[in-house]
Coordinates of N, CA, C and O in Angstrom, one line a residue:
M1422 N -74.5 140.3 60.0 CA -75.5 139.2 60.0 C -75.4 138.7 61.7 O -74.3 138.8 62.3
E1423 N -76.4 138.0 62.0 CA -76.7 137.8 63.2 C -76.1 136.2 63.2 O -76.1 135.5 62.3
L1424 N -76.0 135.6 64.5 CA -75.3 134.1 64.5 C -76.7 133.0 64.0 O -76.2 132.3 63.2
G1425 N -77.8 133.5 64.1 CA -79.0 132.6 63.8 C -78.9 132.4 62.2 O -78.9 131.3 61.5
A1426 N -78.4 133.7 61.5 CA -78.3 133.6 60.1 C -77.0 132.8 59.6 O -77.1 132.1 58.6
Y1427 N -76.0 132.9 60.4 CA -74.8 132.2 60.1 C -75.1 130.6 60.1 O -74.7 129.7 59.7
L1428 N -75.9 130.4 61.3 CA -76.1 129.1 61.7 C -76.8 128.3 60.5 O -76.5 127.3 60.0
S1429 N -77.8 129.2 60.1 CA -78.7 128.7 59.1 C -77.9 128.6 57.8 O -78.0 127.5 57.1
Q1430 N -77.0 129.3 57.4 CA -76.1 129.3 56.2 C -75.4 128.0 56.3 O -75.1 127.2 55.2
C1431 N -74.6 127.8 57.4 CA -73.6 126.6 57.4 C -74.6 125.4 57.5 O -74.1 124.4 57.0
R1432 N -75.7 125.4 58.2 CA -76.6 124.2 58.1 C -76.9 123.7 56.8 O -77.0 122.7 56.3
D1433 N -77.2 124.7 55.9 CA -77.6 124.5 54.6 C -76.6 124.0 53.9 O -76.8 123.0 52.9
L1434 N -75.3 124.5 54.1 CA -74.1 124.0 53.4 C -73.9 122.4 53.5 O -73.7 121.6 52.5
F1435 N -74.2 121.9 54.8 CA -74.1 120.6 55.2 C -75.1 119.6 54.7 O -75.0 118.8 54.2
V1436 N -76.6 120.2 54.9 CA -77.7 119.5 54.8 C -78.2 119.4 53.2 O -78.4 118.5 52.7
K1437 N -78.5 120.5 52.7 CA -79.0 120.8 51.4 C -78.1 120.6 50.2 O -78.4 120.3 49.2
Q1438 N -76.7 121.3 50.6 CA -75.7 121.3 49.4 C -74.7 120.3 49.5 O -74.0 119.9 48.8
G1439 N -75.0 119.3 50.5 CA -74.0 118.3 50.8 C -72.5 118.2 51.1 O -71.9 117.4 50.9
Y1440 N -72.2 119.5 51.5 CA -70.8 119.7 52.0 C -70.5 118.8 53.2 O -71.3 118.5 54.1
T1441 N -69.4 118.2 53.4 CA -68.8 117.6 54.5 C -68.0 118.4 55.4 O -67.4 117.9 56.4
E1442 N -67.5 119.7 55.0 CA -66.5 120.4 55.6 C -66.7 121.9 55.3 O -67.1 122.1 54.4
V1443 N -66.6 122.6 56.6 CA -66.8 124.0 56.4 C -65.6 124.5 57.2 O -65.1 123.9 58.3
Y1444 N -65.1 125.7 56.5 CA -64.1 126.3 57.2 C -64.2 127.7 57.6 O -64.8 128.4 56.7
L1445 N -64.1 128.0 58.9 CA -64.2 129.2 59.4 C -63.0 129.9 59.7 O -62.1 129.3 60.2
A1446 N -62.8 131.2 59.4 CA -61.6 132.0 59.9 C -61.7 133.5 60.3 O -62.9 133.9 59.8
A1447 N -61.3 133.7 61.5 CA -61.6 135.1 62.0 C -60.2 135.6 62.5 O -59.4 135.0 62.9
M1448 N -60.2 137.0 62.9 CA -59.2 137.7 63.4 C -59.8 138.6 64.4 O -60.8 139.2 64.3
G1449 N -58.9 138.9 65.2 CA -59.4 140.1 66.4 C -60.5 139.9 67.0 O -61.0 138.8 67.6
A1450 N -61.4 140.9 67.1 CA -62.7 141.0 67.6 C -63.8 139.8 67.0 O -64.5 139.7 67.8
A1451 N -63.5 139.1 65.9 CA -64.3 138.4 65.0 C -64.1 137.0 65.8 O -65.1 136.2 65.6
I1452 N -63.0 136.7 66.6 CA -62.7 135.3 67.1 C -64.0 134.9 67.9 O -64.5 133.9 67.6
P1453 N -64.5 135.7 68.9 CA -65.4 135.0 69.8 C -66.7 134.7 68.7 O -67.4 133.8 69.1
H1454 N -67.1 135.6 67.8 CA -68.1 135.2 66.9 C -68.0 133.7 66.3 O -68.8 133.0 66.4
A1455 N -66.7 133.5 65.7 CA -66.4 132.3 65.2 C -66.4 131.2 66.0 O -67.2 130.2 65.5
V1456 N -66.1 131.4 67.3 CA -66.1 130.2 68.4 C -67.7 130.1 68.6 O -67.8 128.8 68.8
M1457 N -68.3 131.1 68.9 CA -69.8 130.8 69.1 C -70.4 130.1 68.0 O -71.4 129.0 68.1
L1458 N -70.1 130.6 66.9 CA -70.6 129.6 65.4 C -70.2 128.3 65.6 O -71.2 127.3 65.6
A1459 N -69.1 128.1 65.9 CA -68.6 126.6 65.9 C -68.9 125.8 67.0 O -69.3 124.6 66.9
T1460 N -69.2 126.4 68.1 CA -69.9 125.6 69.1 C -71.6 125.4 69.2 O -71.9 124.3 69.7
S1461 N -71.8 126.2 68.5 CA -73.4 126.4 68.2 C -73.8 125.1 67.3 O -74.9 124.6 67.2
L1462 N -73.2 125.1 66.1 CA -73.5 124.4 64.8 C -73.7 122.9 65.0 O -75.1 122.6 64.6
P1463 N -73.1 122.3 66.1 CA -73.5 120.9 66.1 C -75.0 120.7 66.5 O -75.6 119.7 66.3
E1464 N -75.5 121.8 67.5 CA -76.9 121.5 67.8 C -77.8 121.8 66.9 O -79.0 121.2 66.9
V1465 N -77.6 122.2 65.6 CA -78.5 122.6 64.7 C -78.4 121.4 63.5 O -79.1 121.4 62.5
L1466 N -77.5 120.6 63.5 CA -77.2 119.7 62.6 C -77.7 118.3 62.7 O -78.0 118.1 63.9
P1467 N -78.5 117.8 61.7 CA -79.2 116.6 62.0 C -78.3 115.5 61.8 O -78.7 114.3 61.6
F1468 N -77.2 115.6 62.6 CA -75.9 114.3 62.6 C -76.0 114.0 63.9 O -75.9 114.9 64.8
D1469 N -75.4 112.7 64.2 CA -75.1 112.2 65.6 C -73.9 113.1 65.8 O -73.0 113.5 64.9
K1470 N -74.0 113.3 67.1 CA -72.6 114.4 67.7 C -71.3 113.7 67.4 O -70.2 114.3 67.2
K1471 N -71.2 112.4 67.5 CA -70.1 111.6 67.2 C -69.6 111.7 65.8 O -68.4 111.5 65.4
E1472 N -70.5 112.1 64.9 CA -70.1 112.3 63.4 C -69.5 113.6 63.1 O -69.0 113.8 62.0
I1473 N -69.6 114.6 64.1 CA -69.0 115.9 63.8 C -67.7 116.2 64.3 O -67.6 115.9 65.9
Q1474 N -66.7 116.4 63.7 CA -65.3 116.9 64.3 C -65.1 118.1 63.8 O -65.1 118.9 62.8
T1475 N -64.4 118.9 65.1 CA -64.0 120.0 64.9 C -62.3 120.1 65.2 O -62.0 119.6 66.2
N1476 N -61.7 120.8 64.3 CA -60.4 121.3 64.6 C -60.1 122.7 64.6 O -60.6 123.6 63.7
V1477 N -59.3 123.0 65.7 CA -59.1 124.6 65.7 C -57.6 124.9 65.8 O -56.9 124.1 66.4
T1478 N -57.2 125.8 65.1 CA -55.9 126.4 65.1 C -55.9 127.9 65.3 O -56.5 128.6 64.8
T1479 N -55.1 128.1 66.3 CA -54.8 129.5 66.8 C -53.7 130.1 66.2 O -52.5 129.4 65.8
G1480 N -53.3 131.6 65.9 CA -52.0 132.2 65.5 C -52.1 133.6 65.7 O -53.0 134.1 66.4
S1481 N -51.1 134.0 64.6 CA -51.1 135.6 64.7 C -51.0 135.9 63.3 O -50.3 135.2 62.4
A1482 N -51.2 137.1 63.0 CA -51.0 137.8 61.8 C -50.4 139.2 61.7 O -51.0 139.9 62.6
N1483 N -49.5 139.5 60.8 CA -49.1 140.8 60.9 C -50.1 141.6 60.0 O -50.4 141.3 59.0
V1484 N -50.5 142.7 60.3 CA -51.5 143.6 59.6 C -50.8 145.1 59.6 O -50.1 145.5 60.6
M1485 N -51.1 145.7 58.5 CA -50.6 147.0 58.2 C -51.5 148.2 58.4 O -52.7 147.9 57.7
D1486 N -51.5 149.0 59.1 CA -52.5 150.4 59.1 C -51.8 151.3 58.4 O -50.6 151.8 58.7
E1487 N -52.5 152.0 57.3 CA -52.2 153.3 57.0 C -52.3 154.7 57.9 O -53.3 154.6 58.5
V1488 N -51.1 155.1 58.2 CA -51.2 156.2 59.1 C -51.6 157.3 58.4 O -50.7 158.0 57.5
I1489 N -52.5 158.1 58.6 CA -52.8 159.5 58.1 C -52.5 160.8 58.8 O -52.8 160.6 59.8
P1490 N -51.6 161.6 58.4 CA -51.1 162.6 59.3 C -52.2 163.8 59.5 O -53.1 164.0 58.7
E1491 N -52.0 164.3 60.7 CA -53.1 165.3 61.0 C -52.7 166.7 60.2 O -53.5 167.3 60.0
D1492 N -51.5 166.8 60.0 CA -50.9 167.9 59.4 C -50.7 167.7 57.9 O -49.8 166.7 57.5
E1493 N -51.2 168.3 56.7 CA -51.0 168.2 55.4 C -49.5 168.0 55.1 O -49.1 167.3 54.0
D1494 N -48.7 168.8 55.8 CA -47.4 168.8 55.3 C -46.5 167.6 55.7 O -45.5 167.2 55.4
D1495 N -47.1 166.9 56.8 CA -46.4 165.7 57.3 C -46.5 164.5 56.2 O -47.8 164.6 55.5
E1496 N -45.8 163.7 56.0 CA -45.9 162.3 55.4 C -46.8 161.3 56.1 O -46.5 161.0 57.3
G1497 N -47.6 160.6 55.5 CA -48.3 159.6 56.2 C -47.1 158.4 56.2 O -45.9 158.4 56.0
G1498 N -47.7 157.2 56.6 CA -46.8 156.1 56.8 C -47.7 154.7 57.0 O -48.8 154.8 56.8
V1499 N -46.9 153.7 57.3 CA -47.4 152.4 57.6 C -47.1 152.2 59.0 O -46.1 152.1 59.4
Q1500 N -48.2 151.7 59.8 CA -47.9 151.0 61.0 C -48.1 149.6 61.0 O -49.3 149.1 60.5
T1501 N -47.2 148.4 61.6 CA -47.4 147.2 61.4 C -47.8 146.8 62.9 O -47.4 147.2 63.9
R1502 N -48.9 145.9 63.1 CA -49.2 145.3 64.4 C -49.4 143.9 64.1 O -49.7 143.5 63.0
I1503 N -49.7 143.1 65.3 CA -50.2 141.9 65.3 C -51.5 141.5 65.8 O -51.8 142.1 66.8
K1504 N -52.2 140.8 65.1 CA -53.5 140.4 65.4 C -53.7 138.9 65.7 O -53.1 138.1 65.0
A1505 N -54.5 138.6 66.6 CA -54.8 137.0 66.8 C -55.6 136.4 65.7 O -56.5 137.4 65.1
T1506 N -55.4 135.3 65.3 CA -56.2 134.5 64.4 C -56.7 133.2 64.8 O -56.0 132.7 65.6
I1507 N -57.8 132.7 64.2 CA -58.2 131.6 64.5 C -58.7 130.9 63.2 O -59.3 131.6 62.5
E1508 N -58.4 129.6 63.0 CA -59.0 128.7 61.9 C -60.0 127.7 62.5 O -59.2 126.9 63.3
I1509 N -61.0 127.3 62.1 CA -61.7 126.3 62.7 C -62.6 125.5 61.4 O -63.1 126.0 60.6
I1510 N -62.1 124.2 61.5 CA -62.4 123.6 60.4 C -63.8 122.4 61.1 O -63.3 121.6 61.9
I1511 N -64.8 122.5 60.6 CA -65.7 121.6 61.0 C -66.3 120.7 60.0 O -66.6 121.1 58.7
R1512 N -66.0 119.2 60.4 CA -66.4 118.2 59.3 C -67.4 117.3 59.7 O -67.6 117.0 61.3
V1513 N -68.0 116.6 59.0 CA -69.1 115.6 59.2 C -68.5 114.4 58.7 O -68.5 114.2 57.6
V1514 N -68.3 113.4 59.4 CA -67.8 112.0 59.2 C -68.7 111.0 59.5 O -69.0 110.8 60.7
P1515 N -69.4 110.3 58.5 CA -70.5 109.5 58.9 C -69.7 108.1 59.6 O -68.7 107.9 59.3
L1516 N -70.8 107.8 60.6 CA -70.4 106.6 61.5 C -70.2 105.5 60.4 O -71.0 105.5 59.4
T1517 N -69.5 104.7 60.7 CA -69.5 103.2 59.9 C -70.8 102.8 59.5 O -71.7 102.6 60.3
G1518 N -71.3 102.5 58.3 CA -72.7 102.0 57.9 C -73.6 102.9 57.8 O -74.6 102.6 57.5
M1519 N -73.3 104.3 57.9 CA -74.4 105.2 58.2 C -74.2 106.4 56.9 O -73.2 106.7 56.5
S1520 N -75.1 106.9 56.2 CA -74.9 107.8 55.2 C -75.2 109.2 55.7 O -76.2 109.4 56.8
L1521 N -74.7 110.2 55.2 CA -74.9 111.7 55.8 C -76.3 112.2 55.5 O -76.9 113.1 56.3
N1522 N -77.2 111.4 54.6 CA -78.6 111.6 54.3 C -79.5 111.3 55.1 O -80.6 111.4 54.9
E1523 N -78.9 110.2 56.0 CA -79.8 109.6 56.8 C -80.5 110.3 58.0 O -79.5 111.1 58.5
P1524 N -81.7 110.6 58.3 CA -82.3 111.3 58.9 C -81.6 111.0 60.8 O -81.5 109.9 60.8
K1525 N -81.7 112.1 61.3 CA -81.1 112.0 62.7 C -81.9 111.0 63.7 O -81.4 110.5 64.3
Q1526 N -83.3 111.3 63.3 CA -84.3 110.2 64.2 C -83.9 108.9 64.0 O -83.9 108.2 64.9
K1527 N -83.7 108.4 62.9 CA -83.4 107.0 62.5 C -82.0 106.6 63.5 O -82.1 105.6 64.1
Q1528 N -80.9 107.6 63.5 CA -79.7 107.1 64.1 C -79.9 107.2 65.6 O -79.7 106.3 66.4
E1529 N -80.9 108.0 66.1 CA -81.2 108.0 67.4 C -82.1 106.8 68.0 O -81.7 106.4 69.0
E1530 N -83.1 106.5 67.4 CA -83.7 105.3 67.5 C -82.9 104.0 67.6 O -83.2 103.3 68.4
T1531 N -82.0 104.1 66.7 CA -81.2 102.8 66.8 C -80.3 102.7 68.1 O -80.2 101.7 68.8
S1532 N -79.8 104.0 68.3 CA -78.8 104.1 69.5 C -79.7 103.9 70.9 O -79.4 103.2 71.9
E1533 N -80.9 104.3 70.7 CA -82.2 104.0 72.0 C -82.5 102.7 72.2 O -82.2 102.1 73.2
D1534 N -82.6 101.9 71.0 CA -83.1 100.5 71.2 C -81.7 99.6 71.7 O -82.0 98.8 72.6
S1535 N -80.7 100.0 71.4 CA -79.4 99.3 72.1 C -79.2 99.5 73.4 O -78.5 98.8 74.2
F1536 N -79.9 100.6 74.0 CA -79.5 100.8 75.4 C -81.0 100.5 76.3 O -80.9 100.6 77.6
S1537 N -82.0 99.8 75.7 CA -83.2 99.7 76.3 C -83.0 98.2 77.2 O -82.4 97.5 76.9
D1538 N -83.8 98.2 78.2 CA -83.8 97.0 79.0 C -84.4 96.0 78.5 O -85.3 95.8 77.7

């Protein structure tokens, strides 16, 4: 799947299905994709940026690979290695007095009025 498809799917979770939290997890080569998704998502959500919280946890995991011998007479085995991991939690937390279903335009108009001369 492309980034745009993941962005659309995550946006639908928040906007159409009413989720307030999305959990992303990735290992190894998928980590940059998860980070790109997490950093791009606030741009497509109809909420004030102040309402979007992102928590990131990095770590590592032991993974096992089955070793297949080149010679049929040899026994295979298992090889253990360590892979980097990332967990990203994106939450939408409404500002006091606002609903998650309130359109972004109304929120922006309110903030623009407070800064006008």
